[in-house]
mmCIF file of C-alpha atoms in Angstrom:
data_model
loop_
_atom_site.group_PDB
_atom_site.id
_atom_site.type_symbol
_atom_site.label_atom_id
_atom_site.label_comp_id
_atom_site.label_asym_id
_atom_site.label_seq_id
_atom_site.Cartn_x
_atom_site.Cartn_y
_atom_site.Cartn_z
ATOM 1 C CA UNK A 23 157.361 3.377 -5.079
ATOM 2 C CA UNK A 24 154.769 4.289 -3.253
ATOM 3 C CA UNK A 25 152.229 3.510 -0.749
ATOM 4 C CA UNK A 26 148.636 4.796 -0.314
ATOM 5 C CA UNK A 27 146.571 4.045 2.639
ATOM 6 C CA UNK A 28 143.684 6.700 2.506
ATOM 7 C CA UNK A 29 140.056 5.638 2.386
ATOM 8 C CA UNK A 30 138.986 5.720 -1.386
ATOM 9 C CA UNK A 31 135.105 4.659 -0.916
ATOM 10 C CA UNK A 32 131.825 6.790 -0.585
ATOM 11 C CA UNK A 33 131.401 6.952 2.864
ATOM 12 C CA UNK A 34 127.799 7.336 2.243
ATOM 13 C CA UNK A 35 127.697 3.797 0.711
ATOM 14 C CA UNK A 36 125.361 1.738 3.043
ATOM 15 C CA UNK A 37 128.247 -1.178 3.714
ATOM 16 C CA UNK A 38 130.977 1.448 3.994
ATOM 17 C CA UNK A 39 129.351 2.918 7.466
ATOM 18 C CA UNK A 40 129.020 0.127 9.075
ATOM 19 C CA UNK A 41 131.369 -0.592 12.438
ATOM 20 C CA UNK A 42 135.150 -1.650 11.011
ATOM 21 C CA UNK A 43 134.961 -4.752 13.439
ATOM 22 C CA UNK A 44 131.943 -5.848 11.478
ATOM 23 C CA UNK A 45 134.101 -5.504 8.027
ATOM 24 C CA UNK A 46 136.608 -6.924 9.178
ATOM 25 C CA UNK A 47 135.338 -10.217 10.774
ATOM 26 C CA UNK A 48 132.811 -10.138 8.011
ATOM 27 C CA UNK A 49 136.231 -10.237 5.476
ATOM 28 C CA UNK A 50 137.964 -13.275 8.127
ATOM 29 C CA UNK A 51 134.715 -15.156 8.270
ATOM 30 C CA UNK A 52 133.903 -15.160 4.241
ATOM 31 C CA UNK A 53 137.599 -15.578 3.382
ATOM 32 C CA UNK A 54 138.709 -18.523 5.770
ATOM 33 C CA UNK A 55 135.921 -21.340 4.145
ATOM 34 C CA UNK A 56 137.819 -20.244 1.059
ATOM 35 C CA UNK A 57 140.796 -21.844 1.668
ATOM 36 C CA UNK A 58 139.584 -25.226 2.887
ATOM 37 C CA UNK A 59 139.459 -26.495 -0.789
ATOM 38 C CA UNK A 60 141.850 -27.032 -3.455
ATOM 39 C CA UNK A 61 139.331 -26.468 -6.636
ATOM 40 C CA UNK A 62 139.101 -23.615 -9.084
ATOM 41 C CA UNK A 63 135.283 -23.269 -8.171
ATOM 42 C CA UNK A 64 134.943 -22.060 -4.830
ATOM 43 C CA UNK A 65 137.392 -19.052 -4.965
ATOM 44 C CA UNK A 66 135.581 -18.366 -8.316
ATOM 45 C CA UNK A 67 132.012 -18.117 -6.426
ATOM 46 C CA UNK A 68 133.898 -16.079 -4.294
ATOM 47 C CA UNK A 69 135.410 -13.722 -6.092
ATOM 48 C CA UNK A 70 132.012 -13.483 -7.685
ATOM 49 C CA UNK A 71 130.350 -12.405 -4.593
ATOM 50 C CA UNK A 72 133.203 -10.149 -3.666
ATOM 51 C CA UNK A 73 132.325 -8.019 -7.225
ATOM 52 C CA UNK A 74 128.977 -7.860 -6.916
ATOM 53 C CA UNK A 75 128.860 -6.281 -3.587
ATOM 54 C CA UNK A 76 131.795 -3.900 -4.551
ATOM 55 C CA UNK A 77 129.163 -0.946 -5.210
ATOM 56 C CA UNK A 78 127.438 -1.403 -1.894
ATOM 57 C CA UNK A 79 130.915 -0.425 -0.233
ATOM 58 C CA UNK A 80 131.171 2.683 -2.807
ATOM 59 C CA UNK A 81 134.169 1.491 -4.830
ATOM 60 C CA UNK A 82 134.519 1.551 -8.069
ATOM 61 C CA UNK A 83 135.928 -1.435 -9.610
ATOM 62 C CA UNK A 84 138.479 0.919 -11.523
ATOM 63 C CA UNK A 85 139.620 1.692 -7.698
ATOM 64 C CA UNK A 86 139.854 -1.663 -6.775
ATOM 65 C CA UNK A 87 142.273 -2.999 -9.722
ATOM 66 C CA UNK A 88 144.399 0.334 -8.719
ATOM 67 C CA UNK A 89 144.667 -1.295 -4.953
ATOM 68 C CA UNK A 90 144.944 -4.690 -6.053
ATOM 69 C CA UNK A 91 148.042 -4.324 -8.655
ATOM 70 C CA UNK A 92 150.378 -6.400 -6.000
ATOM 71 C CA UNK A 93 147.994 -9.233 -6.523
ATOM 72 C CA UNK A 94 148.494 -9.790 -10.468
ATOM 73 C CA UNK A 95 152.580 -9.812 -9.964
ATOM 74 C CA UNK A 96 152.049 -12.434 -7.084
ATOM 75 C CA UNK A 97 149.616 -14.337 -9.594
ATOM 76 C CA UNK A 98 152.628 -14.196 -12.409
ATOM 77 C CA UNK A 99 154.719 -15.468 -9.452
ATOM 78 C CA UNK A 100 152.531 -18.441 -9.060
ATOM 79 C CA UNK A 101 152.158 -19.253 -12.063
ATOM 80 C CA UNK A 102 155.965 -19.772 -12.902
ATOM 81 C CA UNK A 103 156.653 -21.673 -9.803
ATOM 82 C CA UNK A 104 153.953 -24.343 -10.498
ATOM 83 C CA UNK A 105 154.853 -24.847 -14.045
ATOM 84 C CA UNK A 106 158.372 -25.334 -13.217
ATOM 85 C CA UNK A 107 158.704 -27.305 -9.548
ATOM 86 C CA UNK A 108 154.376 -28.527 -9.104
ATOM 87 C CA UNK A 109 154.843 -32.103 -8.404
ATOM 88 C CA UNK A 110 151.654 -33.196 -9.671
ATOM 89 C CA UNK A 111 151.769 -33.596 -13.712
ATOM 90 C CA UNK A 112 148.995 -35.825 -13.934
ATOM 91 C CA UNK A 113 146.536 -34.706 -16.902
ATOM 92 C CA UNK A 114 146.724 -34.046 -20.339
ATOM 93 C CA UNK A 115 149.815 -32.762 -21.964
ATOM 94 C CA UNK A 116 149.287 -29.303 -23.055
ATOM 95 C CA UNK A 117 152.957 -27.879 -23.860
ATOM 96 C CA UNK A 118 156.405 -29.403 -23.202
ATOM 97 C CA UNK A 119 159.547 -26.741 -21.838
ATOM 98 C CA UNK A 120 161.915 -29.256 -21.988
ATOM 99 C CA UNK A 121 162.087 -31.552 -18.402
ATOM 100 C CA UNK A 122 159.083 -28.785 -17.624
ATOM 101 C CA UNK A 123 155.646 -30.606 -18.854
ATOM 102 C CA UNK A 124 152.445 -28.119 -18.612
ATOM 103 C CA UNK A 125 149.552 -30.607 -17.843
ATOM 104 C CA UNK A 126 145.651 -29.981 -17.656
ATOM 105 C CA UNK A 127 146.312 -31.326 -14.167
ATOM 106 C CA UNK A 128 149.288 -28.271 -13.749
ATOM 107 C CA UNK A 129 147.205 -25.794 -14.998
ATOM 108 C CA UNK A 130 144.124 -26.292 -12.824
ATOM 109 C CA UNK A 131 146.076 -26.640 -9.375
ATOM 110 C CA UNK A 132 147.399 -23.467 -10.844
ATOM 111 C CA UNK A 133 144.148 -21.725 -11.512
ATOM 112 C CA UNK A 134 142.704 -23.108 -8.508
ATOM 113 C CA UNK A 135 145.568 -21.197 -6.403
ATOM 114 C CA UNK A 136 145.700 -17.994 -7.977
ATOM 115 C CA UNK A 137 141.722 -17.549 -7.742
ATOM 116 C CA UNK A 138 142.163 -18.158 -3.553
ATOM 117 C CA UNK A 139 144.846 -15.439 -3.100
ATOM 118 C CA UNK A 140 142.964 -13.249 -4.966
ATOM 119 C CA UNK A 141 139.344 -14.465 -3.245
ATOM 120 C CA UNK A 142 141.256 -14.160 0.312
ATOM 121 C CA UNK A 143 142.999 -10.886 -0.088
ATOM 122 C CA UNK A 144 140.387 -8.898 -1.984
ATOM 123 C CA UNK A 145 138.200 -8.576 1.221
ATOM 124 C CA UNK A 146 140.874 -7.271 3.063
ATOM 125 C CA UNK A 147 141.544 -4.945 0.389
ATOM 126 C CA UNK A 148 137.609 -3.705 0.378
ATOM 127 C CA UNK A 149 137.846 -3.019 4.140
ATOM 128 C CA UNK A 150 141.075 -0.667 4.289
ATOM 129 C CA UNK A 151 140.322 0.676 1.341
ATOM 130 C CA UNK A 152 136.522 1.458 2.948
ATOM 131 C CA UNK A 153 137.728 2.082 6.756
ATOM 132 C CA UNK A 154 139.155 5.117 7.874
ATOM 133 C CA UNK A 155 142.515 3.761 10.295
ATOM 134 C CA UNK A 156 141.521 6.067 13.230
ATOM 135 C CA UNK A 157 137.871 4.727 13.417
ATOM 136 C CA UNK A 158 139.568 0.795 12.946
ATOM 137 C CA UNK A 159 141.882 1.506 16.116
ATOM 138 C CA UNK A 160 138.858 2.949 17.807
ATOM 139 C CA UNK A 161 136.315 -0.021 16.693
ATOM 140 C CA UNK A 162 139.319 -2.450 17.735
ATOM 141 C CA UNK A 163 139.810 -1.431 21.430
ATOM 142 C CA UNK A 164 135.968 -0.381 22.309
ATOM 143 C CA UNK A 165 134.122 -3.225 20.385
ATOM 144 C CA UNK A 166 136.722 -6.288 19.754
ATOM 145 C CA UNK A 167 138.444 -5.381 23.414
ATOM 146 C CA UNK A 168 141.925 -5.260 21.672
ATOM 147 C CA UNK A 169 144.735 -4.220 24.178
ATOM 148 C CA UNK A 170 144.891 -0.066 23.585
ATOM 149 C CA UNK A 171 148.741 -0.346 22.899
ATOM 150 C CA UNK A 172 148.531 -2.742 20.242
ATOM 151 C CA UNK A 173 145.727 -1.112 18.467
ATOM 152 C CA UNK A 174 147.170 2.736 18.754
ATOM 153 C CA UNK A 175 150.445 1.322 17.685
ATOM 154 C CA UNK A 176 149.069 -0.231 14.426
ATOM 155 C CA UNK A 177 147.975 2.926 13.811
ATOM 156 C CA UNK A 178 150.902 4.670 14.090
ATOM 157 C CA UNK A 179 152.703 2.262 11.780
ATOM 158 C CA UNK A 180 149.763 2.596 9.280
ATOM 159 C CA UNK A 181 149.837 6.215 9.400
ATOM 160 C CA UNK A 182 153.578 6.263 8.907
ATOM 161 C CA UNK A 183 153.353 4.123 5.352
ATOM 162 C CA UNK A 184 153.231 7.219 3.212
ATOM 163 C CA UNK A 185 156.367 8.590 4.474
ATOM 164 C CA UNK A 186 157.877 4.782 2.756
ATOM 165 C CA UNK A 187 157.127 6.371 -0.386
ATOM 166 C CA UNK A 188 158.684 9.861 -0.033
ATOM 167 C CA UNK A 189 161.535 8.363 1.580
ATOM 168 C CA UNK A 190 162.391 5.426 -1.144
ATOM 169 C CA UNK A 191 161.989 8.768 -3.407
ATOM 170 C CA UNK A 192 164.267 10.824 -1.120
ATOM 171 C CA UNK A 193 166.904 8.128 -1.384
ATOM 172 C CA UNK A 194 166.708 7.674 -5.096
ATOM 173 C CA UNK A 195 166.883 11.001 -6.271
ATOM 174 C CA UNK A 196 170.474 11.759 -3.265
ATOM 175 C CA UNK A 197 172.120 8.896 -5.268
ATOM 176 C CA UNK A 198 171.309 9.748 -8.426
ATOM 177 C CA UNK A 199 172.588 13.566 -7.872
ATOM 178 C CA UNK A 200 175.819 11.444 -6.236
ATOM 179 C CA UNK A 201 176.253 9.909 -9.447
ATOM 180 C CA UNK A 202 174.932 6.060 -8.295
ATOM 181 C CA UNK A 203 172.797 5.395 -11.436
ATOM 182 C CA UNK A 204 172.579 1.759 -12.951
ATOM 183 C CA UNK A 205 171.795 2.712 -16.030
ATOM 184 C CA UNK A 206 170.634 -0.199 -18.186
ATOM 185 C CA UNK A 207 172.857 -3.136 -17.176
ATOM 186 C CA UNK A 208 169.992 -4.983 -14.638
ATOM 187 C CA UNK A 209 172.717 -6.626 -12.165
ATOM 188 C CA UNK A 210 173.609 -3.099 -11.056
ATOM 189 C CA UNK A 211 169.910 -1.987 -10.754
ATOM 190 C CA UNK A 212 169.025 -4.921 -8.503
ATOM 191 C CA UNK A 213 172.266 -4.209 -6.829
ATOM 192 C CA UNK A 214 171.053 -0.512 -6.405
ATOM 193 C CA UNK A 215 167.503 -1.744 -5.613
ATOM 194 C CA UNK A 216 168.518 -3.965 -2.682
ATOM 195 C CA UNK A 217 171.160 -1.542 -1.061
ATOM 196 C CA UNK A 218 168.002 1.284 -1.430
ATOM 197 C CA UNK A 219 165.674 -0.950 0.015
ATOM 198 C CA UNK A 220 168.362 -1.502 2.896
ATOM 199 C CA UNK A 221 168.684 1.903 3.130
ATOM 200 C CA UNK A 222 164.676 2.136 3.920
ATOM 201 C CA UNK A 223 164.511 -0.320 6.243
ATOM 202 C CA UNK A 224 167.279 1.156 8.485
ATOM 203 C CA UNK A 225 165.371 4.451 8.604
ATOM 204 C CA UNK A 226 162.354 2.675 9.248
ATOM 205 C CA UNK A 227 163.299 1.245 12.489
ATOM 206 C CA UNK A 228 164.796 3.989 13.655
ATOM 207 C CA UNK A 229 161.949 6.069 13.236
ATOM 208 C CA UNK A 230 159.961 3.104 14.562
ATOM 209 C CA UNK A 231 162.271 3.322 17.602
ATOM 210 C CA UNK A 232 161.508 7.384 18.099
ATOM 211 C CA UNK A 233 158.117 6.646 17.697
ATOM 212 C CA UNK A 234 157.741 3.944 20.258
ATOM 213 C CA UNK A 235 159.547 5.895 23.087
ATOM 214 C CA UNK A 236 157.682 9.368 22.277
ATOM 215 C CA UNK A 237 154.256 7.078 22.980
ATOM 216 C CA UNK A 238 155.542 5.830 26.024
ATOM 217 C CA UNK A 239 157.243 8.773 27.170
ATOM 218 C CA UNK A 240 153.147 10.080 26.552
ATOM 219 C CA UNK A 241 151.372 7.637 28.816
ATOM 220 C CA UNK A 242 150.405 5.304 26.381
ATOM 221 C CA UNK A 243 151.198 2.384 27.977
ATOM 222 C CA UNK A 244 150.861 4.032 31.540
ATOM 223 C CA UNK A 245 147.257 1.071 32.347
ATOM 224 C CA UNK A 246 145.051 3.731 32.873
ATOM 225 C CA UNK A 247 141.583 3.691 31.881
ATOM 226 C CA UNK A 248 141.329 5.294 28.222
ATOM 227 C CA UNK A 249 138.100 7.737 27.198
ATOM 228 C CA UNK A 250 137.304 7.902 23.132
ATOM 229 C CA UNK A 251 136.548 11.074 21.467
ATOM 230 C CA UNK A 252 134.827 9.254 18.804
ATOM 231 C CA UNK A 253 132.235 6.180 19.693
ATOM 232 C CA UNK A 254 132.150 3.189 17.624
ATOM 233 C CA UNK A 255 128.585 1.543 17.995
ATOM 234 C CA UNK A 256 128.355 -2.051 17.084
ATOM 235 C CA UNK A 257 124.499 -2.056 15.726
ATOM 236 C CA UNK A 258 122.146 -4.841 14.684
ATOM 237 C CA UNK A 259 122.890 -3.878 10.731
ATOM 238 C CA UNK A 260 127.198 -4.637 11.753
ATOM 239 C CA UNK A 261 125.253 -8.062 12.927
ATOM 240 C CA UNK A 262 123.797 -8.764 9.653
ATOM 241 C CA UNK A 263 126.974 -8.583 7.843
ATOM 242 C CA UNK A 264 128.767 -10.845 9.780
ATOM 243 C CA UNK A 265 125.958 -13.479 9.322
ATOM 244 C CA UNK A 266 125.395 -12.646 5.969
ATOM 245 C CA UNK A 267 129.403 -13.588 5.441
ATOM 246 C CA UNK A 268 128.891 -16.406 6.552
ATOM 247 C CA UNK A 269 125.807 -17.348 4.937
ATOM 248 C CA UNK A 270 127.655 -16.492 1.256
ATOM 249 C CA UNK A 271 131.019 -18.428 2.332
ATOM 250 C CA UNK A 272 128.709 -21.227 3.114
ATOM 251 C CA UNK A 273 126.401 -21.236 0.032
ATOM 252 C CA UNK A 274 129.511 -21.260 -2.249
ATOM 253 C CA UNK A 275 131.291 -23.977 -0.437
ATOM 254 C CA UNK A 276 127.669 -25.854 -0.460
ATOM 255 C CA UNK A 277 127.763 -25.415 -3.924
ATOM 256 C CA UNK A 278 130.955 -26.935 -4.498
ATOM 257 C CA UNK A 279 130.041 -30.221 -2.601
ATOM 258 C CA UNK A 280 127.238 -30.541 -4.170
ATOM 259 C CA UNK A 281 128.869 -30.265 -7.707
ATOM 260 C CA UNK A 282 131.293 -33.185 -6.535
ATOM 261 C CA UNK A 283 134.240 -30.621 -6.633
ATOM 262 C CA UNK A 284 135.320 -29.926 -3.223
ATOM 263 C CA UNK A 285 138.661 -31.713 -2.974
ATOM 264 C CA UNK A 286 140.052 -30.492 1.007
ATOM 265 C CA UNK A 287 143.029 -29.159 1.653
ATOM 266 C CA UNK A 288 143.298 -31.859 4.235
ATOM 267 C CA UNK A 289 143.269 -35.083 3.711
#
């Protein structure tokens, strides 16, 4: 296991440099109209969008599939809990599993889901994989006003990810030279995955608690007025990318409409 959280993109790229408030309410405003339909289409349109802007941020799309591995096991995940408890079974009959029928109707509801997680998250993805965390925390509290505490605190936690890694490895390799090996039978590795990832979480709060009181015990929370080393200038360009967000969430869910497509998630 482990967990990698350091910026991957060209910083040269011309949407990389711009302010991390603009990417990130430019990655909030283009992903929310996404979820406002249940059809295969719009996500689609999306995700197209999302690609072909991927080399304006400097990533390669090799980098991106790297980042986005979690995604594909969720999609698997999806994908067996529709075909065995979706309610709707309307459609043609593609493939019986017994009381489990796979229906045209099944397998687009399916579709249609799996294309949104991946439409909603991949922005998010593009902007931590593009934003360095220190400039974020410093965009957050100078341009978006966001309470120092909370924002130097995120950062913290973010910065402390990595050490997840080493210390799930840590933990593996003391109980293997203890003799705690599953071995092949799979009830004894989940067993051993579950009390390791016990293990992990314990040591995460406590460092979590050591790291709370050594910023408090350092003035962090003392209300004082705060001064930035670094300036994070919200610029005319950041301006255009939030309306250009919205212009490309709107065209696709224009598009959809139009079609006849757009089936709400309401109503």
């Amino acid at each position: 296991m482990s967990f990698v959280v350091q910026q991957i993109a060209d910083p040269a790229a011309p949407l990389a440099r711009r302010n991390p408030v603009a990417k990130l309410g430019a990655a909030l405003l283009f992903s929310l109209p996404l979820i406002a339909t249940l059809d295969p289409l719009t996500p689609t349109l999306g995700l197209l969008v999302e690609l072909a802007i991927l080399p304006f941020f400097g990533l390669r799309y090799g980098a991106l599939l790297r980042r986005a591995w979690p995604l594909t096991l969720a999609a698997a995940g999806i994908l067996v809990t529709m075909v065995l408890f979706s309610a709707d079974r309307s459609g043609r009959l593609l493939l019986g599993l017994g009381p489990f029928d796979v229906t045209t109707g099944v397998l687009v509801d399916t579709l249609g889901l799996i294309l949104r997680i991946f439409a909603v998250a991949l922005p998010g993805v593009i902007v931590f994989a593009t934003t360095d965390p220190t400039d974020l925390a410093d965009a957050l509290v100078q341009n978006a006003r966001a309470p120092a505490r909370f924002a130097i605190g995120a950062l913290a936690a973010f910065r402390l990810l990595p050490l997840l890694g080493d210390e799930w490895q840590m933990l593996t390799l003391a109980r293997r030279a203890r003799g705690v090996d599953a071995g092949r039978n799979p009830l004894a590795r989940l067993r051993l995955f579950v009390s390791t990832a016990f293990a992990l979480l314990v040591g995460a709060l406590r460092r979590g608690t050591r790291l709370a009181v050594a910023m408090d015990a350092r003035g962090f929370d003392s209300g004082a007025p705060r001064t930035f080393a670094r300036r994070q200038r919200f610029t005319a360009a950041d301006s255009a990318l939030l309306i250009g967000a919205v212009i490309l969430a709107a065209a696709a869910l224009t598009t959809t409409v139009v079609l006849g497509l757009f089936r709400p998630i309401i109503g």
